[in-house]
């Protein structure tokens, strides 16, 4: 098989002009929705329709329709039960979020389920976010020189950081610390954090602009 024959092009994803098995994906509309739902449940960043269409190997028009059906399903349209989460379009992509009204109970639950101490990696990542916020996951990873995806999820789960905003150009989520962190540290504001310069080695490693 040639390379050209093995690659699904953007036009094929948009029009569904690939071979039958690929375009059908082994199921109908319900199957597409369930696959999309599963992908979005584990996605850390908003997912574009093109990316989702490629992932489930279905035409873009079918994926767009399936996404809208999922939105309606989660929102309780047409007599379905309104879910505690919602499917939201952010920065040109789609992602599942806990509904705002449930944030307090989710935060309390996570705290009671995670009494263990933070790992050294989590503490270092939390320090970067605290001193450099708002900051994207990529910027944190650049400063720490390691992948921080799982650590950021842990900190979000503990309620110590929150998604401050999504960059309109890049789609990157920027993170900031929460009032819970202040409570845990026993301080009233981030201004009470110690100066970081004396704590750093000769290489500031991303903290050059801090006192």
Coordinates of C-alpha atoms in Angstrom, one line a residue, residues 26-96:
X26 CA -18.5 0.3 12.8
X27 CA -21.7 2.0 14.0
X28 CA -24.3 4.7 13.5
X29 CA -25.1 8.0 15.1
X30 CA -25.3 6.6 18.6
X31 CA -21.9 4.9 18.3
X32 CA -20.3 8.1 17.1
X33 CA -21.8 10.0 20.1
X34 CA -20.5 7.3 22.6
X35 CA -17.0 7.4 21.1
X36 CA -16.9 11.2 21.2
X37 CA -18.2 11.2 24.7
X38 CA -15.5 8.8 25.8
X39 CA -12.8 10.9 24.2
X40 CA -14.0 14.1 25.6
X41 CA -14.2 12.6 29.1
X42 CA -10.5 12.2 29.2
X43 CA -9.4 15.3 27.2
X44 CA -7.4 17.8 29.1
X45 CA -7.7 20.5 26.4
X46 CA -10.6 21.6 24.1
X47 CA -10.7 19.4 21.0
X48 CA -11.4 20.7 17.5
X49 CA -14.0 19.1 15.3
X50 CA -11.3 18.1 12.8
X51 CA -9.3 16.4 15.5
X52 CA -12.4 14.6 16.8
X53 CA -13.4 13.6 13.3
X54 CA -10.0 12.1 12.7
X55 CA -10.1 10.3 16.0
X56 CA -13.4 8.6 15.4
X57 CA -12.9 8.2 11.6
X58 CA -16.1 9.8 10.6
X59 CA -17.0 12.7 8.4
X60 CA -16.8 16.2 9.9
X61 CA -20.5 16.9 9.2
X62 CA -21.5 13.7 11.2
X63 CA -19.2 14.6 14.1
X64 CA -20.6 18.2 14.3
X65 CA -24.1 16.8 14.4
X66 CA -23.1 14.3 17.1
X67 CA -21.5 17.0 19.2
X68 CA -24.7 19.1 19.1
X69 CA -26.7 16.1 20.1
X70 CA -24.4 15.5 23.1
X71 CA -24.8 19.1 24.1
X72 CA -28.6 18.7 24.1
X73 CA -28.4 15.4 25.9
X74 CA -26.1 16.8 28.7
X75 CA -28.4 19.9 29.0
X76 CA -31.5 17.8 29.5
X77 CA -33.2 18.8 26.3
X78 CA -36.2 16.7 25.0
X79 CA -36.9 15.2 28.4
X80 CA -33.5 13.8 29.2
X81 CA -32.0 14.2 32.6
X82 CA -29.7 17.3 32.9
X83 CA -26.2 16.1 33.7
X84 CA -23.9 17.5 36.4
X85 CA -21.5 18.4 33.6
X86 CA -21.7 20.2 30.3
X87 CA -20.1 20.1 26.9
X88 CA -18.8 23.6 26.1
X89 CA -17.2 25.1 23.0
X90 CA -14.0 27.0 24.1
X91 CA -11.3 28.5 21.9
X92 CA -12.4 26.7 18.8
X93 CA -12.7 23.3 20.5
X94 CA -15.0 21.2 22.7
X95 CA -14.4 20.0 26.2
X96 CA -16.5 18.6 29.1

